[in-house]
XYZ file of C-alpha atoms in Angstrom:
535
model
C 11.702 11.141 -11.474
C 8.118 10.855 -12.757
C 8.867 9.201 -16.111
C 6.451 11.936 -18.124
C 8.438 14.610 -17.390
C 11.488 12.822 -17.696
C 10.859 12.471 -21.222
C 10.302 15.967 -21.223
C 13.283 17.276 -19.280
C 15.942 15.140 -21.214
C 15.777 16.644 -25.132
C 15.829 20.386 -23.518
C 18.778 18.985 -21.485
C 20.624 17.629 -24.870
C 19.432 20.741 -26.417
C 20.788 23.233 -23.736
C 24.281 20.639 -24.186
C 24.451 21.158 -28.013
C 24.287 25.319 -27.799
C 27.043 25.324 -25.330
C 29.185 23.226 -27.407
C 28.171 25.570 -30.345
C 29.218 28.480 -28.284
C 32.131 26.996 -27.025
C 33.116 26.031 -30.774
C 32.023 29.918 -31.937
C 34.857 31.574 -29.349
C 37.148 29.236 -30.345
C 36.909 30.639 -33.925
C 36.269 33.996 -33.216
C 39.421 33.808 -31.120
C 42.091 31.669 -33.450
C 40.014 32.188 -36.845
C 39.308 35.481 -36.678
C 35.505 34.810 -38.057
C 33.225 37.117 -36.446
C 29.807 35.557 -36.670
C 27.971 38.933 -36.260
C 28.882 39.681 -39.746
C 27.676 36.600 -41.218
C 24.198 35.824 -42.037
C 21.899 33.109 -39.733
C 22.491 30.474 -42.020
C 26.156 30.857 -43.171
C 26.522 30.698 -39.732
C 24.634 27.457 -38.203
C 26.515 25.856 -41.237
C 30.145 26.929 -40.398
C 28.905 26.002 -36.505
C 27.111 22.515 -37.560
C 30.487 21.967 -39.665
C 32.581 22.173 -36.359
C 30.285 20.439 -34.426
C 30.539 17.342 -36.333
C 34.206 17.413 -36.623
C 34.429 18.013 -32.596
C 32.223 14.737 -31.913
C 34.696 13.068 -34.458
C 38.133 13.788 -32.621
C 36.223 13.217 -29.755
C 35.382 9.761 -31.050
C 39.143 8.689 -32.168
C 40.104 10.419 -28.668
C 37.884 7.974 -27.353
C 39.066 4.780 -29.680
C 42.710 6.235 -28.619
C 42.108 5.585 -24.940
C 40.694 2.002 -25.693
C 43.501 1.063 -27.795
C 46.494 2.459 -24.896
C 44.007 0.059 -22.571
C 45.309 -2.999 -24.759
C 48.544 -2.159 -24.586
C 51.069 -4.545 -22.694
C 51.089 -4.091 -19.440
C 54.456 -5.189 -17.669
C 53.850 -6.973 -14.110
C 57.439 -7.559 -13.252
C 60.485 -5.133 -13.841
C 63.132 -7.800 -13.349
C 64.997 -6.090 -9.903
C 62.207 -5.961 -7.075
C 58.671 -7.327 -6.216
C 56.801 -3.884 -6.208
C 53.248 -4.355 -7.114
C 53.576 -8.517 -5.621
C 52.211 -9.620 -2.743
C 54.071 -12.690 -0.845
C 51.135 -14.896 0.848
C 53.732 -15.679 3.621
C 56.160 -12.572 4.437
C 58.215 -14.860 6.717
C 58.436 -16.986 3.584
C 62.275 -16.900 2.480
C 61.759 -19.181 -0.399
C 60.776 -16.088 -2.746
C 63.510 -13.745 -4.234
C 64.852 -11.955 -7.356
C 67.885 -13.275 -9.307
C 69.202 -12.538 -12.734
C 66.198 -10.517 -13.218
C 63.738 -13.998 -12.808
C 61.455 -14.758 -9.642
C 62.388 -17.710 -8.431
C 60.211 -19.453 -5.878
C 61.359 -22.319 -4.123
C 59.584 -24.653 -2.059
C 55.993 -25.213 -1.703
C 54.843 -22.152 0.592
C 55.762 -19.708 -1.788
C 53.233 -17.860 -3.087
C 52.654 -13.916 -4.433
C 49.962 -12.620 -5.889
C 49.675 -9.466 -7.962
C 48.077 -6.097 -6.880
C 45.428 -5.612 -9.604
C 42.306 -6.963 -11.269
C 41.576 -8.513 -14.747
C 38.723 -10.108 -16.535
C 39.514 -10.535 -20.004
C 43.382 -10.781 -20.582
C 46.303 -11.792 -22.233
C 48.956 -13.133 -20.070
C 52.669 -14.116 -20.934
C 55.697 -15.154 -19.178
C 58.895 -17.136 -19.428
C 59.349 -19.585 -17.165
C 62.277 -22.385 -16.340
C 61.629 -25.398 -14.135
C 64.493 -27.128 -11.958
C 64.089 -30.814 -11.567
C 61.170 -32.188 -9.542
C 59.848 -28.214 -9.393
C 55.645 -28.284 -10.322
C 54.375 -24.531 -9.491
C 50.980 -22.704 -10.959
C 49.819 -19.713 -12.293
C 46.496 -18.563 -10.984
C 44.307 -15.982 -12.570
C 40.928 -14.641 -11.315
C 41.796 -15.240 -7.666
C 42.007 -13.680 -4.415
C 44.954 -12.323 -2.440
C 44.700 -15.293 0.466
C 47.622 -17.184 3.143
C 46.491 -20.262 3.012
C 45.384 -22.932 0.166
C 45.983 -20.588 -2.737
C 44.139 -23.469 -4.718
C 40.798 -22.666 -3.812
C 39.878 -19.706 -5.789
C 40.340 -18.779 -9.671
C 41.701 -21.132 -12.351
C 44.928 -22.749 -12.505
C 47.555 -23.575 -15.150
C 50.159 -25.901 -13.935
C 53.704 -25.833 -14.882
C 54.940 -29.349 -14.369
C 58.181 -30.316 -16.967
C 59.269 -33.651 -14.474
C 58.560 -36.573 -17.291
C 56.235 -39.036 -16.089
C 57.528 -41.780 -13.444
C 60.721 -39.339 -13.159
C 59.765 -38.835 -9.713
C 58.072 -41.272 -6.976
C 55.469 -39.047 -6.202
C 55.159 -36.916 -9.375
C 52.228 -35.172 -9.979
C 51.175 -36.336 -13.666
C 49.238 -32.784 -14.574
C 51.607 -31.792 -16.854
C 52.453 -27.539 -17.824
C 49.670 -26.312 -19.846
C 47.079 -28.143 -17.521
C 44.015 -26.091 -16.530
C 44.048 -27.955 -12.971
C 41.320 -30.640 -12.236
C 39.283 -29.301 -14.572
C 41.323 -30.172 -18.187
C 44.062 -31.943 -17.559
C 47.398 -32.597 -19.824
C 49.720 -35.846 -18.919
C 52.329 -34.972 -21.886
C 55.347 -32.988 -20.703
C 55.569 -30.232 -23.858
C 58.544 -28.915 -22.205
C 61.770 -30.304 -20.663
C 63.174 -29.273 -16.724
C 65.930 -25.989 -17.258
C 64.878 -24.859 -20.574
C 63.210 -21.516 -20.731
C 59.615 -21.614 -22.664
C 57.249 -18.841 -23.104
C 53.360 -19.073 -21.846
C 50.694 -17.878 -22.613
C 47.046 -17.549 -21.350
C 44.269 -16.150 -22.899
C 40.650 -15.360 -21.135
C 37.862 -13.987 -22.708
C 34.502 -14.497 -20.793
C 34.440 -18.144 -20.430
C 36.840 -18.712 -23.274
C 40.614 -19.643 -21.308
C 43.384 -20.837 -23.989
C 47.112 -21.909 -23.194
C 49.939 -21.551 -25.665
C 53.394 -23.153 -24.739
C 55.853 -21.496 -27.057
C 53.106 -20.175 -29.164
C 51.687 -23.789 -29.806
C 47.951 -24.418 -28.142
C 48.352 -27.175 -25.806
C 44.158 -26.386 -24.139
C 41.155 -24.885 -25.117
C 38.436 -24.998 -22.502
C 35.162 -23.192 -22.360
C 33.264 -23.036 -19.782
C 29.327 -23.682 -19.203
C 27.268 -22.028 -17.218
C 27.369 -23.255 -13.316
C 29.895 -25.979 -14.120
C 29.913 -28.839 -11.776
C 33.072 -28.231 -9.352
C 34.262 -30.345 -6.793
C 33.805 -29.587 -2.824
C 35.813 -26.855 -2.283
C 36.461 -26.008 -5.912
C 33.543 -23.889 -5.559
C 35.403 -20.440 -6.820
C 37.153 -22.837 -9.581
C 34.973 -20.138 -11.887
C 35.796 -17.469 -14.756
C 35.131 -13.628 -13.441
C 37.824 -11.214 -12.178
C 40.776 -11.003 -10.092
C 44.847 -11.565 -9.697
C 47.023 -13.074 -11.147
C 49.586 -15.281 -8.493
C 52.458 -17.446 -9.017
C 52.893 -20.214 -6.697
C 55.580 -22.933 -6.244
C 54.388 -26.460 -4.755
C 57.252 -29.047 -4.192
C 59.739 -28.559 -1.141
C 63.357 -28.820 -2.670
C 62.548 -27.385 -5.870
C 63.074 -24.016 -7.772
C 61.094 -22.439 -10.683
C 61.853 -19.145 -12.152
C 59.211 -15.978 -13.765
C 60.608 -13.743 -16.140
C 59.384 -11.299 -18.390
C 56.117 -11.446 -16.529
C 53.237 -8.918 -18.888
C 49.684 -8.805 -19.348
C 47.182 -6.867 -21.505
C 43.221 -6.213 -21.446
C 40.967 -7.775 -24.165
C 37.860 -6.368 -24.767
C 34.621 -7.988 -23.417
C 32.518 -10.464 -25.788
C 29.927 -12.386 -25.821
C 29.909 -15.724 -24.089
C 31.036 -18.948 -26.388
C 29.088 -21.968 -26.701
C 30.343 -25.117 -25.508
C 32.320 -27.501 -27.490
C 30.796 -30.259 -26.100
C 27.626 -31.444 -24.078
C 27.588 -30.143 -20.777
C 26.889 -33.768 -19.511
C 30.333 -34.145 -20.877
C 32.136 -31.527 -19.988
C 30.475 -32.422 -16.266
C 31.706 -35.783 -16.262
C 35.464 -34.841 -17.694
C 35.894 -32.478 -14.967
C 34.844 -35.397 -12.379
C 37.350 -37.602 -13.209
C 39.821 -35.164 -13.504
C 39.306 -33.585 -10.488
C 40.078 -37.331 -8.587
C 43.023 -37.150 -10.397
C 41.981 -39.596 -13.285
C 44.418 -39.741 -16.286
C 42.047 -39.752 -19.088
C 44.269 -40.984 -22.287
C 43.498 -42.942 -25.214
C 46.765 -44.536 -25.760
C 45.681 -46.609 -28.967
C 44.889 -43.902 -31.893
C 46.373 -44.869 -35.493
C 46.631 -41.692 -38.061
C 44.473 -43.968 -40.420
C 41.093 -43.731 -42.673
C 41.749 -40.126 -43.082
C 42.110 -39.043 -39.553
C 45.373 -36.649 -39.183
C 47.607 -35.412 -36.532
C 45.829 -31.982 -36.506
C 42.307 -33.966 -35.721
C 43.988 -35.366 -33.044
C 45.090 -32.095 -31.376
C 41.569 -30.354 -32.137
C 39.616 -33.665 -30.930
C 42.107 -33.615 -28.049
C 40.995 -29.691 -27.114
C 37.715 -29.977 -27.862
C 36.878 -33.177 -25.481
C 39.612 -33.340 -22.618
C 41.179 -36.657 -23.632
C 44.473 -37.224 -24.217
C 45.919 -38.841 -26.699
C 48.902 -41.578 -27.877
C 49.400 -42.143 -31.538
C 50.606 -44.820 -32.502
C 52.292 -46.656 -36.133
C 51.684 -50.189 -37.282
C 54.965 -51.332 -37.234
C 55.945 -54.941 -38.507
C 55.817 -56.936 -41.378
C 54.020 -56.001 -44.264
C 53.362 -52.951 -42.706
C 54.130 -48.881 -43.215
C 57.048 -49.082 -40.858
C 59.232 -52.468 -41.424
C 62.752 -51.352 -40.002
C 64.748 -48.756 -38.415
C 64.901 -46.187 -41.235
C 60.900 -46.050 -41.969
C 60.770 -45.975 -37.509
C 63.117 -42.830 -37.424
C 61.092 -41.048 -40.306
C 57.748 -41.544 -38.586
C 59.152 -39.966 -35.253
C 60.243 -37.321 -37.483
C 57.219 -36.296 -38.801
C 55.601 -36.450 -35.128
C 58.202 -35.347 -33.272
C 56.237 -32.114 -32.759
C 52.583 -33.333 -32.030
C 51.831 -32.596 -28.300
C 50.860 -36.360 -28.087
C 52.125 -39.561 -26.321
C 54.361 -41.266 -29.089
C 53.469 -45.237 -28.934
C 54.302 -48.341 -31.497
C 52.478 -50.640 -32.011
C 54.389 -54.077 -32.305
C 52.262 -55.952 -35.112
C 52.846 -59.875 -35.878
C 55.597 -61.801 -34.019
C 58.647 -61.081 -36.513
C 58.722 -57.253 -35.077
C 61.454 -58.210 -32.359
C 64.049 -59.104 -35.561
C 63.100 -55.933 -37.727
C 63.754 -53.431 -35.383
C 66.854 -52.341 -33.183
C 66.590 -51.652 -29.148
C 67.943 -48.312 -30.033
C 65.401 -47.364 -32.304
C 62.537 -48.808 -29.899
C 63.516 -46.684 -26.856
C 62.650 -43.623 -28.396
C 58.898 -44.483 -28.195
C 56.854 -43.464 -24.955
C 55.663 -46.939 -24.315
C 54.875 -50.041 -26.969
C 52.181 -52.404 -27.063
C 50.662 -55.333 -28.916
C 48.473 -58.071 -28.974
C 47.792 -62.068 -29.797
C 45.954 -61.608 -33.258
C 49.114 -63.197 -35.271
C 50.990 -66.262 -34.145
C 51.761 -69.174 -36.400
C 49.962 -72.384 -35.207
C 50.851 -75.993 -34.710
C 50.788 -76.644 -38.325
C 52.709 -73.677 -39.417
C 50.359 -71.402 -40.747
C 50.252 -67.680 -39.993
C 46.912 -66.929 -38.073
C 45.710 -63.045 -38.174
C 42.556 -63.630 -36.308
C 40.989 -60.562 -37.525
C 40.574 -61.665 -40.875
C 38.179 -64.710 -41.283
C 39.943 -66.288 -44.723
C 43.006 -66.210 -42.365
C 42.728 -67.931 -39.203
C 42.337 -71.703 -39.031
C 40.089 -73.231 -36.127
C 40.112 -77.286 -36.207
C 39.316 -77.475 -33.033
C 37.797 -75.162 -30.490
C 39.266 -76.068 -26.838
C 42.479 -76.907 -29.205
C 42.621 -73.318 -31.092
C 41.728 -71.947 -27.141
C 44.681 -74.146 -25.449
C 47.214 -72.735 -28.465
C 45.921 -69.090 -28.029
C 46.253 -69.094 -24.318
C 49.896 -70.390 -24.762
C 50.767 -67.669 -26.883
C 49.695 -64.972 -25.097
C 52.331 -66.297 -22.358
C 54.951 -66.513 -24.536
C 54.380 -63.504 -26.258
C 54.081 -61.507 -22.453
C 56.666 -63.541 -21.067
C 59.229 -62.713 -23.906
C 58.566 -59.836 -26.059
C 59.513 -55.721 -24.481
C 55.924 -54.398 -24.234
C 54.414 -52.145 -22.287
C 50.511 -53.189 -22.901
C 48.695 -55.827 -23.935
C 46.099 -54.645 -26.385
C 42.817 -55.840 -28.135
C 42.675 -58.328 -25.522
C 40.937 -61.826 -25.335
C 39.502 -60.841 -28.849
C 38.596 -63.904 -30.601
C 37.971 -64.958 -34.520
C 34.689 -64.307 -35.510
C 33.710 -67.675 -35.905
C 34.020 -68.168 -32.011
C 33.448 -64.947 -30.740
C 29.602 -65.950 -29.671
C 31.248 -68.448 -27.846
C 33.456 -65.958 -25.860
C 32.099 -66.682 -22.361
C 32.381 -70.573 -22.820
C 35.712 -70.208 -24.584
C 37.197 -67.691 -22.243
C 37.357 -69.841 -18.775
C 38.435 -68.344 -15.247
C 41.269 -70.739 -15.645
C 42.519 -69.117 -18.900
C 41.778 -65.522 -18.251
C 43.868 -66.152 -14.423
C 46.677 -67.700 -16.994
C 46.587 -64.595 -19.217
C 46.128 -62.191 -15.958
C 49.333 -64.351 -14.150
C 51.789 -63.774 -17.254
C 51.092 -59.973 -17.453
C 51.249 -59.354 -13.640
C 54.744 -60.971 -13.715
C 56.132 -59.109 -16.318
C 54.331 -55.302 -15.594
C 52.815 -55.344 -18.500
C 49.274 -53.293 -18.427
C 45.898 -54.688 -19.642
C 44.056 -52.808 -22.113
C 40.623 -51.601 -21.881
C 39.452 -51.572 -25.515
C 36.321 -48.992 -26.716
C 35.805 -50.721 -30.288
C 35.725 -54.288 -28.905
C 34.691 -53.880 -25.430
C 37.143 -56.361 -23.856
C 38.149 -57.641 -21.802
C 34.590 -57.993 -20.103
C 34.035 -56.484 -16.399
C 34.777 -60.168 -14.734
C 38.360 -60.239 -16.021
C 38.718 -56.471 -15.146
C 38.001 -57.381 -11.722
C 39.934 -59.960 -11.408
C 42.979 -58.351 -12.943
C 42.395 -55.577 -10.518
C 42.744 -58.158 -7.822
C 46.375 -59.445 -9.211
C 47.612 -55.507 -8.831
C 47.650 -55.206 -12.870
C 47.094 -51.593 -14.442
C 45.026 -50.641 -17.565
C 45.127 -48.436 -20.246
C 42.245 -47.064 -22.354
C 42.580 -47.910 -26.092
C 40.338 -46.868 -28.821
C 41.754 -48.776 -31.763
C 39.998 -46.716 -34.547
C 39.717 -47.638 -38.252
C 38.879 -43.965 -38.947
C 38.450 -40.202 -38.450
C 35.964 -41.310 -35.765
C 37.829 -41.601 -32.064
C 34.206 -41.597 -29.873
C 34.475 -40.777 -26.100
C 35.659 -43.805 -25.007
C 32.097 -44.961 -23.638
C 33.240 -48.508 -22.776
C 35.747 -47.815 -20.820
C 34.372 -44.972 -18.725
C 31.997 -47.587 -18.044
C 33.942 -49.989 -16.464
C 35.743 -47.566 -14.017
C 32.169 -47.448 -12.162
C 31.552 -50.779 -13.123
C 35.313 -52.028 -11.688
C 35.294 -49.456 -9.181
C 39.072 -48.536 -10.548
C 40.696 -45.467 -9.311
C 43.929 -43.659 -10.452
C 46.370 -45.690 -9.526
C 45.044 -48.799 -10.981
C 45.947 -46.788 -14.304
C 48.928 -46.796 -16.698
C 51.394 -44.396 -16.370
C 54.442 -43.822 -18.947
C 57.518 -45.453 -17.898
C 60.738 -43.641 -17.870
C 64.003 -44.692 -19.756
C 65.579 -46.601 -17.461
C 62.738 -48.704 -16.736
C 60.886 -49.474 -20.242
C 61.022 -53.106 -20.963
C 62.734 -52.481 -24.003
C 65.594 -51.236 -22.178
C 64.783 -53.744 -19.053
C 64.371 -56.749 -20.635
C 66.198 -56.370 -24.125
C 64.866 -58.374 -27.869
C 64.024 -61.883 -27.416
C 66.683 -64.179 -29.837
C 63.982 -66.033 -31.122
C 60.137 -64.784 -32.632
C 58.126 -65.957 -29.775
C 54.916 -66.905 -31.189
């Protein structure tokens, strides 16, 4: 329409709108009122009929706000006796069925997806694993038959504790697949927990039991892997799929409710971050920090919101030994206590040599994994070296001090229950310019020899940047895994630059990476205290 009379046309139109609502509104008293307008002057009456107007466009606007607010309401998906309103990708598929008002899909073909579409949402369920069961919970996909994987987001329910299983998949529940991965198991195999997702535009959040184990946001054409293509927010279904033959997980309680559109939220992070996060996740990279002390004012809540905000993982770990915060079993137990909670790896960190005689086996074991280094051994003339501090390390000879340290190292990996060998190769300051004539091929291969014989991993370390690629190599050679360690001395945790480095540098690849042990194979419960301090 030409746009002059347009402008025209569309106030008479409005105007034509407004008498017929007055008219409408005049019967309507006339009739139940009893006013007759013909006895009432011409302004008495546009008053009484402006009056009604305005309260008509007012119940029509709570009508309105009515509507939006039934909208929000929850919606159930599942009503605990049949699948009406499901899909099943595979109607041949047995493995799907409905007991004790739960879904339970077994086996890794089973698959249904949900006849409706959502953009912004709130979704809940209560789910219960069975041993060695991983399934997913897809939102903004497609109804499809095969690889149900390739389109929409996934959250992974996965309770099986790391190294349970041979093959275990270490994206743990809560896990927005290959894109933010979590390796700590919140939850444990046949208890029921509530989840929770929450969208909004490129906002997604997961809650396990009302906690918030992820908080991702997405940028604008994220980098996705080949075929992860449709790995992107928008609309769709919501599916439930089950992934491990043998295996049984159940859906209960299944709901879901609108949330009103928004505007887009900025990124936590650089997008050259969030870009190369999502690249090493999507190989299947465990990103974890595995050395982070609650120290110089850094607390368990910045751990959890540096955790969110960045995609790393996290261990925490005490200084346990002596002259330290935790010095025997009953300053161990209260630690745990107050962490028992934190959806982080739980670590200790073995400091000086007289650890093995403070602590019992017991109380050890109920750490995820333990580590600690060579920076305190007493020396060949009795005195306590902590090589960290210059007033307190004695060097009267170089290739002597080197010989000694070397020495220790292998009787410290040879004897002591660890899981990692940390801060590695760091030397005194007084030598460390020295490092690459100090450090010899023959004594790194010793070092790399006594770890590879007793499983114990090799640290990568951010703050110090050891061990240096050459020994990395050459300890990927010997079959040894690594860790990532920050080691920070306050709020500050960083990105772990160094060590992101070296897995381009070293060319290492998943499984040259640490993974947590399980009880019956930590060293602690392996290999037992030594009877003697070892170093």
């Amino acid at each position: 329409m030409n746009k002059k009379y347009n402008s025209q046309l569309l106030p008479l139109i409005a105007e034509m709108q407004k008498r017929k609502i007055l008219c409408y509104l005049a019967n309507i008293l006339v009739t139940f009122a009893g006013i007759d307008f013909l006895q009432l002057n011409t302004i008495k009456t546009l008053e009484i009929m402006k009056f009604f107007t305005n309260l008509f466009f007012v119940l029509l606007l709570l009508t309105s706000c009515q509507s939006k607010t039934d909208g929000n309401k929850w919606q159930s998906l599942f009503d605990g006796k049949t699948l009406d309103g499901w899909k099943v990708s595979n109607p041949e598929e047995e493995s799907i069925n409905v007991e004790n008002e739960a879904i339970r899909l077994s086996g890794a073909d089973a698959s249904i997806f949900y006849n409706g579409e959502f953009k912004n949402f709130e979704f809940e369920a209560l789910v219960k694993t069975g041993e060695g069961a991983v399934s997913g919970i897809l939102f903004h996909t497609q109804y499809q038959t095969e690889d149900t994987s390739s389109d929409g987001y996934e959250v992974q329910i996965n309770n099986n504790y790391p190294g349970t299983f041979e093959n275990d998949d270490p994206r743990k529940t809560g896990s927005i697949s290959n894109v933010r991965n979590i390796y700590y198991p919140y939850v444990r195999n046949d208890e029921w927990f509530k989840i929770r997702i929450k969208v909004v535009e490129n906002h997604i959040q997961v809650f396990i039991d009302d906690q918030k184990v992820n908080d991702y946001v997405e940028p604008e054409n994220p980098w996705r892997w080949e075929g992860g293509e449709s790995v992107i927010t928008g609309t769709g279904t919501i599916a439930l799929k089950g992934q491990e033959a043998g295996s049984s997980v159940w859906y209960k309680q299944i709901r879901i409710r609108n949330v009103g559109d928004a505007d887009r939220r900025e990124l936590n992070v650089s997008k050259q971050w969030d870009t190369q996060v999502t690249r090493l996740m999507a190989k299947g990279f465990p990103l974890v920090d595995y050395h982070v002390h609650l120290k110089g004012g850094l607390t368990l809540e910045d751990v959890v919101e540096n955790s969110q905000k960045s995609g790393i993982n996290y261990g925490i770990a005490p200084n346990c030994g002596l002259h330290f915060p935790v010095t025997n079993d009953s300053s161990l137990n209260a630690y745990l206590n107050e962490v028992s909670d934190a959806p982080t790896f739980k670590g200790m960190q073995a400091e000086g040599r007289e650890w093995v005689n403070l602590f019992s086996a017991e109380a050890i074991a109920q750490f995820d994994y333990v580590f600690t280094d060579a920076m305190t051994f007493t020396d060949y003339k009795g005195r306590r070296n902590r090589i960290w501090i210059p007033e307190e390390v004695w060097v009267d000879d170089k290739e002597q001090f080197m010989n000694q340290l070397v020495e220790k190292i292998e009787a410290i990996f040879s004897q002591e229950p660890v899981d990692i060998y940390v801060n590695p190769t760091v030397l005194p300051d007084e030598l460390a310019d020295e490092y690459d004539a100090l450090w010899t091929e023959e004594r790194k291969q010793k070092v790399i020899n006594v770890l590879a014989e007793n499983g114990v991993a090799l640290e990568i370390n951010a703050r110090y940047r050891l061990p240096k690629p050459d020994m990395i190599k050459m300890a990927k050679k010997a079959g040894l895994k690594f860790s990532f360690g920050t080691n920070n001395t306050g709020k500050e945790l960083g990105q772990l630059d160094y060590c992101l480095e070296m897995i381009d540098e070293c060319d290492l690849k998943p499984d040259d990476m640490f993974e947590i042990k399980p009880d019956s194979l930590k060293p602690i419960n392996v290999k037992g205290l030594p009877a003697n301090i070892t170093g």
